[in-house]
XYZ file of C-alpha atoms in Angstrom:
731
model
C -60.799 28.805 -28.198
C -60.947 27.818 -24.722
C -62.181 24.649 -25.366
C -58.708 23.708 -27.059
C -56.887 24.176 -23.605
C -57.137 22.876 -20.163
C -56.299 24.253 -16.948
C -52.581 23.027 -16.360
C -49.675 23.570 -13.418
C -46.237 22.770 -12.969
C -44.952 20.321 -10.530
C -42.467 22.601 -9.320
C -44.986 25.400 -8.665
C -48.679 25.766 -7.907
C -50.108 27.746 -10.546
C -53.957 28.058 -12.348
C -53.239 30.714 -14.967
C -51.421 28.067 -17.144
C -53.363 26.524 -20.154
C -52.369 23.194 -22.011
C -53.292 22.309 -25.727
C -55.874 19.508 -25.673
C -53.683 17.903 -27.977
C -50.933 17.272 -25.491
C -53.619 15.086 -23.829
C -53.887 12.747 -26.655
C -50.263 11.525 -26.225
C -48.977 8.543 -23.943
C -49.386 9.228 -20.578
C -45.723 9.515 -19.616
C -45.498 12.298 -22.253
C -48.440 14.629 -21.500
C -46.655 16.707 -18.786
C -43.466 17.228 -20.907
C -45.962 18.298 -23.913
C -47.591 20.862 -21.902
C -44.441 21.957 -20.441
C -43.420 23.108 -23.932
C -46.746 24.127 -25.257
C -48.839 25.652 -22.250
C -49.365 29.587 -22.502
C -50.596 31.786 -20.354
C -54.186 32.395 -19.627
C -54.011 36.463 -20.439
C -52.952 35.450 -23.937
C -55.940 33.641 -24.483
C -58.173 35.937 -22.861
C -56.263 39.388 -23.854
C -57.322 40.299 -20.122
C -53.969 42.195 -19.404
C -52.729 45.952 -19.195
C -49.702 46.818 -21.526
C -47.231 49.364 -19.643
C -45.160 51.954 -20.815
C -41.557 53.317 -20.402
C -40.383 57.086 -20.238
C -36.881 58.431 -20.225
C -35.984 60.556 -17.397
C -32.248 60.725 -18.304
C -29.970 60.912 -21.146
C -27.537 58.360 -19.337
C -30.782 55.515 -20.343
C -32.907 55.707 -16.975
C -36.426 55.578 -17.477
C -39.244 54.908 -15.178
C -42.338 52.579 -15.634
C -45.518 54.616 -16.483
C -48.990 52.741 -15.689
C -50.899 51.791 -12.759
C -49.461 50.449 -9.533
C -53.148 49.651 -8.205
C -54.078 47.711 -11.441
C -54.487 44.001 -10.288
C -54.589 42.750 -14.070
C -51.585 40.920 -15.270
C -48.958 43.509 -16.599
C -46.795 43.757 -19.917
C -44.217 45.575 -20.317
C -42.338 46.096 -23.971
C -39.975 48.644 -24.895
C -37.698 47.254 -27.900
C -34.579 48.872 -29.404
C -34.171 51.636 -26.871
C -31.198 52.915 -25.058
C -31.664 51.695 -21.707
C -28.903 51.098 -19.468
C -30.503 49.739 -16.180
C -33.840 48.054 -15.439
C -36.458 51.031 -14.476
C -36.515 52.325 -10.865
C -39.517 51.877 -10.107
C -40.249 48.241 -11.484
C -40.646 46.377 -8.259
C -43.778 48.888 -7.783
C -45.679 46.850 -10.266
C -45.647 43.382 -8.885
C -48.282 42.074 -11.413
C -45.962 42.177 -14.213
C -45.990 38.897 -16.104
C -44.081 39.733 -19.359
C -41.210 41.985 -19.852
C -39.555 42.487 -23.650
C -36.670 44.463 -23.315
C -34.483 43.507 -26.564
C -32.131 45.532 -28.208
C -31.035 47.740 -25.418
C -28.054 48.828 -23.472
C -28.612 46.863 -20.421
C -25.398 45.786 -18.257
C -27.293 44.949 -14.576
C -30.581 43.313 -13.979
C -29.862 43.062 -10.111
C -33.590 44.877 -9.707
C -35.163 42.042 -11.186
C -35.597 39.754 -8.362
C -38.704 41.409 -6.932
C -40.826 40.538 -9.780
C -41.782 37.094 -8.265
C -44.779 37.021 -10.758
C -42.562 37.160 -13.878
C -43.820 34.439 -16.227
C -41.483 36.047 -19.542
C -38.254 37.796 -19.931
C -36.419 38.658 -22.844
C -32.704 40.713 -22.527
C -31.421 39.384 -25.610
C -29.387 41.980 -27.854
C -27.907 43.612 -24.459
C -24.694 43.586 -22.494
C -25.138 41.462 -19.725
C -22.029 39.591 -19.277
C -22.540 37.477 -16.286
C -25.549 35.919 -14.461
C -25.388 34.817 -10.766
C -26.896 32.355 -8.871
C -29.375 34.744 -6.902
C -30.549 36.758 -9.735
C -33.375 34.467 -10.558
C -33.532 32.809 -7.672
C -36.871 34.238 -6.407
C -38.699 34.181 -9.828
C -40.201 30.889 -9.240
C -43.162 31.732 -11.842
C -40.415 32.322 -14.755
C -40.677 30.083 -17.593
C -38.945 31.193 -20.388
C -35.814 33.401 -20.485
C -34.131 34.725 -23.636
C -30.326 36.091 -23.047
C -29.021 35.662 -26.732
C -26.338 38.419 -28.398
C -25.626 39.474 -24.774
C -21.679 38.631 -25.078
C -22.646 36.465 -21.747
C -19.184 35.106 -20.478
C -20.152 33.358 -17.246
C -23.156 31.548 -15.960
C -22.749 30.567 -12.103
C -23.613 27.366 -11.153
C -27.422 26.829 -10.725
C -28.333 30.515 -11.701
C -30.795 29.167 -14.423
C -31.528 25.839 -13.224
C -31.647 25.813 -9.655
C -34.554 23.861 -7.396
C -36.588 26.616 -6.845
C -36.647 27.290 -10.781
C -39.054 26.177 -13.120
C -37.769 27.920 -16.648
C -38.751 25.387 -19.419
C -37.806 27.639 -22.260
C -33.958 28.775 -22.296
C -31.997 30.520 -25.018
C -28.352 31.457 -24.034
C -27.072 30.780 -27.862
C -24.784 33.337 -29.493
C -22.566 34.218 -26.269
C -19.219 34.166 -25.146
C -19.451 31.233 -23.023
C -16.474 29.087 -22.474
C -17.937 26.574 -20.094
C -20.982 25.518 -19.011
C -21.888 24.426 -15.600
C -23.660 20.780 -15.581
C -26.136 22.234 -12.925
C -27.344 24.622 -15.315
C -28.020 22.190 -18.123
C -29.941 19.251 -15.641
C -32.599 20.657 -13.808
C -34.329 18.721 -11.358
C -37.627 19.917 -12.715
C -38.850 19.146 -16.149
C -37.791 21.664 -18.996
C -38.487 22.047 -22.845
C -35.628 23.056 -24.375
C -32.456 24.873 -23.045
C -29.959 26.635 -26.004
C -26.432 27.181 -25.539
C -25.319 27.027 -29.313
C -22.911 29.162 -31.076
C -20.743 30.210 -27.988
C -17.136 28.894 -27.237
C -17.865 25.994 -24.627
C -15.172 23.437 -24.593
C -15.911 21.652 -21.930
C -18.792 20.852 -19.276
C -17.728 21.634 -15.634
C -19.385 20.736 -11.994
C -17.723 23.981 -10.284
C -21.229 23.784 -7.978
C -20.698 20.319 -6.754
C -23.565 18.950 -8.462
C -24.602 15.593 -7.699
C -28.026 13.456 -9.421
C -30.512 13.084 -6.760
C -30.914 9.202 -6.761
C -34.687 9.345 -5.677
C -35.664 11.311 -8.491
C -36.461 10.346 -12.250
C -35.220 13.670 -14.518
C -37.885 14.632 -16.874
C -35.453 16.229 -19.293
C -35.615 18.156 -22.878
C -33.204 19.076 -24.688
C -30.061 20.751 -24.415
C -28.890 22.325 -27.898
C -24.868 22.697 -27.535
C -24.277 22.637 -31.551
C -21.700 25.569 -33.001
C -19.349 25.217 -29.853
C -15.868 24.053 -29.959
C -16.332 20.555 -28.007
C -13.311 18.101 -28.612
C -13.888 15.909 -25.621
C -16.453 13.753 -24.960
C -18.549 14.749 -21.606
C -16.817 13.068 -18.888
C -19.493 11.916 -16.307
C -17.187 10.906 -13.536
C -15.440 14.361 -13.303
C -19.228 16.016 -13.273
C -19.639 14.003 -10.387
C -21.398 10.881 -11.659
C -19.089 8.081 -10.174
C -21.511 5.342 -11.423
C -22.323 5.562 -14.984
C -24.986 3.413 -14.466
C -27.210 6.430 -13.073
C -27.052 8.016 -16.410
C -30.034 6.083 -17.035
C -32.292 8.638 -14.990
C -31.164 11.288 -17.649
C -32.293 9.263 -20.769
C -35.230 11.505 -21.796
C -32.558 14.181 -22.205
C -31.429 15.057 -25.187
C -28.037 16.830 -26.020
C -27.370 17.950 -29.451
C -23.822 18.071 -30.264
C -23.791 16.804 -33.658
C -21.459 19.353 -35.286
C -18.688 18.688 -32.250
C -15.421 17.952 -33.363
C -15.097 14.796 -31.118
C -11.802 12.753 -30.263
C -13.268 9.395 -29.728
C -11.272 7.871 -27.210
C -11.677 5.881 -23.972
C -13.412 8.668 -21.977
C -16.505 8.344 -24.548
C -16.608 4.129 -24.464
C -18.168 4.150 -20.960
C -21.216 6.385 -21.795
C -21.344 4.682 -25.172
C -21.560 0.967 -23.849
C -23.974 1.984 -21.400
C -26.252 3.571 -24.244
C -25.847 0.291 -26.623
C -28.380 -1.977 -24.957
C -31.105 0.932 -25.814
C -29.322 3.010 -28.411
C -32.291 1.780 -30.905
C -35.162 2.505 -28.963
C -34.037 6.121 -27.914
C -32.801 7.126 -31.527
C -32.893 10.189 -32.462
C -31.428 12.543 -35.131
C -29.651 14.515 -32.933
C -27.876 11.522 -31.448
C -25.597 11.238 -34.954
C -22.518 12.309 -34.146
C -19.318 11.414 -35.714
C -15.303 11.276 -34.856
C -13.469 14.223 -35.842
C -9.944 12.456 -34.245
C -8.103 10.227 -34.499
C -8.054 10.690 -38.211
C -8.640 6.989 -39.064
C -11.788 7.262 -37.590
C -12.735 10.906 -38.925
C -16.254 10.845 -40.597
C -17.386 7.830 -38.864
C -20.763 7.930 -37.194
C -20.428 7.266 -33.462
C -23.945 5.325 -33.057
C -22.902 3.016 -35.911
C -20.058 2.000 -34.374
C -21.941 1.285 -31.091
C -24.390 -0.804 -33.070
C -21.727 -2.598 -35.094
C -20.379 -3.615 -31.758
C -17.037 -1.580 -32.450
C -16.400 -0.006 -28.716
C -12.673 -1.352 -28.726
C -11.734 1.310 -31.261
C -12.270 3.399 -28.326
C -8.499 3.988 -26.550
C -6.639 6.498 -25.342
C -2.795 6.410 -26.020
C -0.589 6.530 -22.857
C 2.964 7.754 -23.538
C 4.203 7.988 -19.466
C 6.234 4.899 -18.844
C 5.649 3.346 -22.094
C 8.843 1.400 -23.241
C 10.494 2.939 -26.289
C 9.109 1.361 -29.374
C 6.330 0.123 -27.796
C 2.513 1.557 -27.954
C 0.772 2.046 -25.093
C -2.772 2.469 -24.688
C -6.087 1.692 -22.358
C -8.848 0.175 -23.679
C -11.695 0.503 -21.293
C -14.543 -1.993 -23.465
C -12.060 -4.629 -22.958
C -10.879 -3.388 -18.939
C -7.704 -3.329 -19.799
C -3.981 -1.670 -20.633
C -2.244 -2.852 -23.809
C 1.616 -2.828 -24.070
C 1.918 -3.634 -27.655
C 6.232 -4.362 -27.964
C 5.586 -6.849 -30.896
C 8.702 -7.071 -33.272
C 10.469 -4.291 -31.935
C 13.894 -6.047 -31.843
C 13.950 -5.977 -27.594
C 16.750 -7.676 -26.304
C 15.487 -7.512 -22.549
C 12.285 -7.099 -20.810
C 10.833 -3.436 -20.338
C 11.945 -2.093 -16.643
C 8.814 -0.345 -16.244
C 5.553 -0.179 -18.385
C 2.233 1.757 -17.279
C 0.813 1.688 -14.192
C -2.813 -0.016 -14.514
C -4.523 -3.261 -12.786
C -5.436 -5.026 -15.781
C -2.541 -5.183 -18.171
C -2.345 -6.977 -21.454
C 1.481 -7.097 -22.474
C 2.738 -8.306 -26.166
C 6.507 -9.138 -26.280
C 6.248 -11.481 -29.150
C 8.970 -12.266 -31.740
C 11.761 -10.009 -30.447
C 15.124 -11.293 -29.396
C 14.619 -11.658 -25.765
C 17.124 -14.129 -24.374
C 16.105 -14.486 -20.866
C 12.563 -13.819 -18.626
C 13.720 -11.945 -16.160
C 11.157 -11.004 -13.211
C 9.441 -7.923 -13.202
C 6.755 -6.264 -10.647
C 4.144 -5.471 -13.463
C 3.622 -9.143 -13.886
C 1.293 -9.372 -10.895
C -0.874 -7.088 -12.577
C -0.856 -8.497 -15.708
C -3.794 -10.554 -17.294
C -2.068 -11.853 -20.561
C 1.463 -12.170 -21.510
C 2.793 -12.958 -24.847
C 6.391 -13.747 -24.866
C 6.206 -16.060 -27.570
C 8.303 -16.333 -30.952
C 11.461 -14.902 -28.800
C 13.535 -17.917 -28.213
C 14.771 -17.397 -24.776
C 16.422 -20.187 -22.849
C 16.836 -18.996 -18.928
C 13.507 -18.139 -16.740
C 14.461 -16.728 -13.336
C 13.044 -18.507 -10.519
C 10.907 -15.980 -9.229
C 9.286 -15.113 -12.335
C 6.281 -17.763 -11.624
C 5.732 -16.360 -8.185
C 4.890 -12.763 -9.766
C 2.402 -14.027 -12.149
C -0.751 -15.004 -11.561
C -1.949 -18.684 -11.880
C -5.259 -18.042 -13.499
C -3.703 -15.781 -16.644
C -3.201 -16.559 -20.300
C 0.390 -16.455 -20.732
C 1.836 -17.678 -24.210
C 5.640 -18.856 -24.569
C 5.582 -20.829 -27.605
C 8.857 -20.899 -29.928
C 11.272 -20.997 -27.191
C 14.553 -22.976 -26.135
C 14.213 -23.881 -23.023
C 16.301 -27.441 -21.820
C 14.269 -27.465 -18.779
C 10.789 -26.496 -17.222
C 10.963 -24.118 -14.140
C 9.571 -26.276 -10.884
C 7.559 -22.682 -10.260
C 5.542 -23.423 -13.556
C 3.630 -26.044 -11.493
C 1.122 -23.441 -10.500
C -0.057 -22.902 -14.158
C -2.457 -24.510 -15.947
C -0.743 -26.128 -18.949
C -3.831 -25.237 -21.227
C -3.609 -21.713 -20.178
C 0.229 -20.623 -19.896
C 1.118 -22.225 -23.174
C 4.245 -23.605 -23.218
C 4.253 -24.954 -26.530
C 6.928 -27.614 -27.706
C 9.354 -28.561 -25.292
C 12.325 -30.862 -25.616
C 14.079 -31.736 -22.261
C 16.411 -34.437 -21.331
C 14.982 -36.217 -18.866
C 15.560 -38.103 -15.694
C 13.659 -39.059 -12.447
C 13.771 -35.185 -11.020
C 11.332 -34.316 -14.125
C 8.526 -36.554 -12.829
C 6.634 -33.575 -11.317
C 6.085 -32.647 -14.539
C 4.369 -35.878 -15.896
C 2.192 -35.318 -12.372
C 1.441 -31.808 -12.998
C 0.572 -32.364 -16.766
C -1.746 -35.283 -15.511
C -3.164 -33.403 -12.468
C -3.765 -30.416 -15.049
C -5.705 -32.730 -18.201
C -2.984 -31.219 -20.253
C -3.672 -34.138 -22.684
C -6.622 -32.407 -23.467
C -4.661 -28.957 -24.549
C -1.189 -30.822 -26.270
C -1.326 -28.415 -29.247
C -0.806 -25.734 -26.651
C 1.760 -27.463 -23.866
C 3.790 -30.556 -25.065
C 6.799 -31.870 -23.017
C 8.939 -34.200 -25.119
C 11.590 -36.557 -23.375
C 14.825 -36.716 -25.242
C 16.035 -40.514 -24.044
C 18.752 -43.256 -25.757
C 15.603 -44.657 -26.959
C 14.270 -41.349 -29.029
C 12.004 -38.542 -28.283
C 8.897 -39.737 -26.245
C 6.137 -37.354 -24.823
C 6.279 -37.201 -20.940
C 2.920 -38.768 -20.634
C 3.789 -41.612 -22.063
C 6.995 -42.236 -20.348
C 7.314 -45.090 -17.167
C 8.376 -43.897 -13.983
C 10.762 -46.816 -13.727
C 12.785 -45.855 -16.562
C 14.155 -42.491 -15.489
C 14.384 -43.513 -11.962
C 16.294 -46.418 -11.560
C 19.462 -44.464 -11.129
C 18.158 -41.685 -9.407
C 16.598 -44.165 -6.407
C 20.158 -45.704 -6.078
C 21.356 -42.274 -5.611
C 18.685 -40.992 -3.332
C 19.112 -44.224 -1.282
C 22.727 -43.546 -0.666
C 22.033 -39.896 0.042
C 19.493 -41.021 2.456
C 21.719 -43.531 4.231
C 24.733 -40.747 4.805
C 22.042 -37.933 5.810
C 20.845 -40.674 8.420
C 24.497 -41.466 9.570
C 25.047 -37.676 9.701
C 22.305 -36.889 11.542
C 22.866 -39.674 14.185
C 26.410 -38.389 14.795
C 25.389 -34.715 14.858
C 22.654 -35.773 17.698
C 25.321 -37.854 19.528
C 27.971 -35.045 19.712
C 24.748 -32.512 20.471
C 24.455 -34.995 23.642
C 27.953 -35.144 24.539
C 28.423 -31.303 23.665
C 25.483 -30.710 26.263
C 26.481 -33.005 28.887
C 29.880 -31.409 29.177
C 29.100 -28.211 28.250
C 30.625 -26.567 31.644
C 33.680 -28.788 31.031
C 34.395 -27.228 27.283
C 33.875 -23.787 28.837
C 36.390 -24.275 31.456
C 38.939 -25.372 29.162
C 38.411 -22.702 26.376
C 38.553 -20.057 29.208
C 41.460 -21.823 30.349
C 43.264 -21.556 27.310
C 42.252 -18.231 26.787
C 42.812 -16.689 30.103
C 45.640 -14.050 30.677
C 48.189 -14.916 33.204
C 48.918 -12.408 36.059
C 47.046 -9.448 34.458
C 44.559 -7.338 37.016
C 42.534 -5.039 34.944
C 40.023 -4.266 38.065
C 41.233 -3.414 41.207
C 39.094 -5.433 43.982
C 38.714 -4.622 47.769
C 39.191 -8.526 48.437
C 41.580 -10.716 46.752
C 40.183 -13.856 48.127
C 36.229 -14.472 48.696
C 36.094 -17.922 51.365
C 32.819 -19.964 50.297
C 32.562 -23.139 52.684
C 30.018 -24.637 54.914
C 30.817 -22.739 57.923
C 28.787 -25.204 60.211
C 31.299 -27.880 60.152
C 33.486 -27.214 63.074
C 36.566 -28.958 62.426
C 36.616 -27.305 58.191
C 35.743 -23.898 59.839
C 38.660 -24.543 62.541
C 40.913 -25.386 59.725
C 39.727 -22.483 57.532
C 40.606 -19.885 60.647
C 43.717 -21.091 61.805
C 45.532 -22.044 58.889
C 44.517 -21.332 55.102
C 43.213 -17.743 56.023
C 46.518 -17.248 58.142
C 48.366 -18.468 55.499
C 47.207 -16.254 52.873
C 47.180 -13.244 54.792
C 50.861 -13.917 55.523
C 51.279 -14.028 51.777
C 49.572 -10.615 51.145
C 46.347 -11.483 50.355
C 42.858 -9.756 51.447
C 40.480 -12.447 52.605
C 36.842 -12.033 52.889
C 34.998 -14.955 55.261
C 31.465 -14.675 55.130
C 30.414 -15.957 58.664
C 33.395 -13.697 60.231
C 33.752 -10.783 58.281
C 29.577 -9.920 57.235
C 28.474 -6.819 59.729
C 25.993 -7.415 62.212
C 22.484 -6.302 60.918
C 23.481 -6.020 57.140
C 20.774 -8.014 54.814
C 22.903 -11.110 54.188
C 21.799 -11.692 50.379
C 22.573 -8.120 49.276
C 25.652 -8.210 51.248
C 26.711 -11.427 49.873
C 26.070 -9.936 46.060
C 28.411 -6.871 46.686
C 31.053 -8.693 48.196
C 31.096 -11.237 45.770
C 31.373 -8.563 43.050
C 34.262 -6.603 44.923
C 36.185 -9.977 45.190
C 38.928 -11.001 42.716
C 39.249 -14.622 43.268
C 36.854 -17.325 44.950
C 37.889 -20.350 47.291
C 35.418 -22.813 47.407
C 36.211 -25.840 49.855
C 34.096 -28.429 48.542
C 33.295 -30.706 51.559
C 29.912 -33.385 52.176
C 27.481 -30.848 53.347
C 28.499 -27.968 51.113
C 25.747 -29.192 48.561
C 22.916 -30.374 51.213
C 19.642 -29.180 50.895
C 19.737 -27.522 54.182
C 22.466 -25.222 53.355
C 20.567 -22.737 51.355
C 22.660 -19.825 51.803
C 25.641 -22.089 50.549
C 24.078 -22.756 46.900
C 22.966 -18.954 46.531
C 26.547 -18.077 47.394
C 27.699 -20.774 44.771
C 25.191 -19.429 42.261
C 25.909 -15.770 42.776
C 29.968 -17.099 42.715
C 29.527 -18.520 39.166
C 27.438 -15.868 37.676
C 29.932 -13.412 38.192
C 33.111 -15.753 36.878
C 31.063 -16.332 34.049
C 30.649 -12.822 33.246
C 33.910 -11.569 34.178
C 37.336 -13.168 32.090
C 39.579 -11.999 34.965
C 37.781 -13.821 37.808
C 38.996 -17.109 39.432
C 37.582 -19.994 41.306
C 39.809 -22.337 43.080
C 38.295 -25.566 44.549
C 39.986 -27.063 47.585
C 38.368 -30.971 47.490
C 38.038 -31.036 51.287
C 36.305 -34.256 51.543
C 38.081 -35.730 48.252
C 34.375 -35.893 46.549
C 34.073 -37.393 43.145
C 30.569 -36.479 41.868
C 29.526 -33.418 43.059
C 25.697 -33.042 42.670
C 26.079 -29.288 40.769
C 27.226 -30.053 36.909
C 29.515 -26.801 37.192
C 31.388 -28.584 40.561
C 31.178 -31.539 39.070
C 32.988 -29.727 35.793
C 36.376 -28.507 37.681
C 36.557 -32.231 39.120
C 36.272 -33.874 36.273
C 39.128 -31.530 34.632
C 41.376 -31.917 37.596
C 41.412 -28.359 38.111
C 40.619 -28.975 41.850
C 43.318 -28.632 44.581
C 43.675 -32.443 46.320
C 43.206 -31.644 50.213
C 45.301 -35.082 50.936
C 48.446 -33.539 48.577
C 50.556 -35.925 49.668
C 53.352 -34.202 48.434
C 52.891 -30.923 51.149
C 52.643 -28.279 48.599
C 48.620 -27.665 49.087
C 49.191 -24.003 50.309
C 51.753 -23.367 47.247
C 49.244 -24.767 44.826
C 46.226 -22.697 45.988
C 48.587 -19.196 45.729
C 49.564 -20.553 42.000
C 45.610 -21.042 41.037
C 44.883 -17.705 42.816
C 47.433 -15.828 41.199
C 49.471 -13.222 42.994
C 47.572 -10.629 45.482
C 47.082 -7.355 44.237
C 49.900 -5.647 46.511
C 52.363 -8.000 45.473
C 51.263 -7.382 41.738
C 52.201 -3.564 42.407
C 55.496 -4.440 43.486
C 56.319 -7.389 40.892
C 54.885 -4.910 37.862
C 57.545 -2.585 39.271
C 60.548 -4.947 39.005
C 62.057 -6.508 35.746
C 60.344 -9.429 34.583
C 61.071 -12.430 36.383
C 60.599 -15.625 35.117
C 57.722 -17.559 36.457
C 55.681 -20.380 35.585
C 52.283 -19.376 34.070
C 49.170 -20.699 36.006
C 48.326 -22.448 32.808
C 50.813 -25.149 33.509
C 49.895 -27.948 35.305
C 51.519 -28.694 39.068
C 51.994 -32.188 38.575
C 53.368 -31.693 34.808
C 55.852 -29.301 35.812
C 57.339 -30.016 39.480
C 60.969 -28.939 39.319
C 60.147 -25.786 37.350
C 57.016 -25.117 39.672
C 59.373 -25.073 42.947
C 61.738 -22.572 41.598
C 59.078 -20.229 40.161
C 57.332 -20.456 43.239
C 59.984 -19.322 45.384
C 60.415 -16.684 43.210
C 56.868 -15.699 43.812
C 56.980 -16.041 47.572
C 60.448 -14.055 47.499
C 58.718 -11.219 45.691
C 55.442 -11.588 47.902
C 57.305 -11.851 51.220
C 59.281 -8.470 50.168
C 55.966 -6.802 50.336
C 55.558 -5.125 53.598
C 52.858 -3.349 53.612
C 49.592 -3.972 51.494
C 46.730 -1.833 52.090
C 43.762 -3.628 53.598
C 40.953 -1.602 51.870
C 41.310 0.132 48.310
C 37.851 0.247 47.455
């Protein structure tokens, strides 16, 4: 008898006590190991060289002890069926050589003490009351090959509880229990197995609660997993089970999952696996693959393998209700890698506002009543659009921007009077416009160029543009450019001339405006200025700016101009006289200019000399402050009668005649200066308190209003002279 067996050891554990039938070695080399996993028997069964143990009950509650020699090193077998044992014997761990235990038809509910029997080869606990197996229950039983747990009322198997990496269980029977789900880690062990039975439970799904992942570096030598007699309706979703790349399932092709009586819903979840299995289905055909569809009703009874072999994988779809337009049908079709929105013949008057979100949409809006093709965000995700048979007459401008230029786009049977310019990005053999009749002119020549560039002559049955002319209907590809563009060329030339003239005028005006920008600014400011109104109290009424190196000018300023203005009540600041010794010159200049209401600039020949650095800087700050404050005034006294100052801003004052001529032959220079400066602060306070006197606005020209000026000026001087007290420092 020994001659028909050979010594064999599993890959997962080093054993010398197993014997494999010689018949297994006659099989193909790749099948020898699996045959031995299924048919190997222990050496002690062949030699009958083992000892039998017995039980003795110690209490009426089902407690018992093992009876036997604990020092006997022969393989031991414990067999006690049809008893009332409620727990494992308390001294079980004393018998470390126990190889087989058969406690069928007892009342055992807990087996935590079994972990000490590391040499155990077979365990039969069927027909007991074990409801849960933990992941550490058998973790140390590395020699365990046969485990029978049928008819226990078992409700839960922890992940990796019967198929952990340290286990080598080849025969597992968990049938006829109350399991509602099964973890994938318990049906795909890394070590070779023969048969796992989970039939006749209440399993509805395979789950992955233990974080199972396939070892990509290992080829799984699987066996048969029996799952008949359960409540499966959905096909195994391998992605949810942690197998993200479905091609990895090739590692499990030696497995057999028996689900022949499952009431499967043949939908999109099943298709990816079937598509992967299609090329090798004939090679690995087994009877247990003969699964059939239960749902949908029109597929009931159809053999799933036959559907695969007959190239009908496009039948495996999933209906979508979320965001599916009313009266339409939406479904995901993985075999064609698309999500279809079918709104054909449902009397739509407008394109739906939304459709299911997907990356590859097939949009079918054929034969409806849509009159306007509006832009929709979901166009960007479409790979096929059929809007033919609607008779639409208008297309929104940005439709062509949203639609990809490489998709099939069917638009036949429309009423378009023109082709949108944006369509030139499409291939007319893919974006099928059908027959379009339009009244052509020169602006439509782009259509001819577009069709020529895209070789549309090869697909006139898909896109054909007809020009309606006085000579009849002519395909635009056959029409001559000169026939359409004569009138347009004349119009174009006329428009070109007009545009050129306007461009030249615009350029000239721009140059003039730029050249006289300061003059324009001063005119607008003069027009909008508000006379005799002070919004801010300033420390000085007049800030003098002049070349103080000019002795004659300086003498005239000190002994005449300053004196006259002071007599009129003005608070004056002359930098060369009033600046405190030791002060930072630029900082003091900025502060004084900021606290001055008006600026009196005496323009001399040396005012703009390059050597007069401080004078230039002074003028810069004066202009800046004047520009940013609407109530400030600049009065220019042209001392040396300069016609063309270097500075453009000073030049603007001279050009507009806003300066005071020093050689005033009417001898009213001071009157004109005071008029331009406006009333000093003290005089204005008195003026505001009195009734409104009639005086000439500063906006009126002295030269144009001589008589009125003299009368009004006398009134103002009378008001100024009536002020006997003027505060020198208000701020």
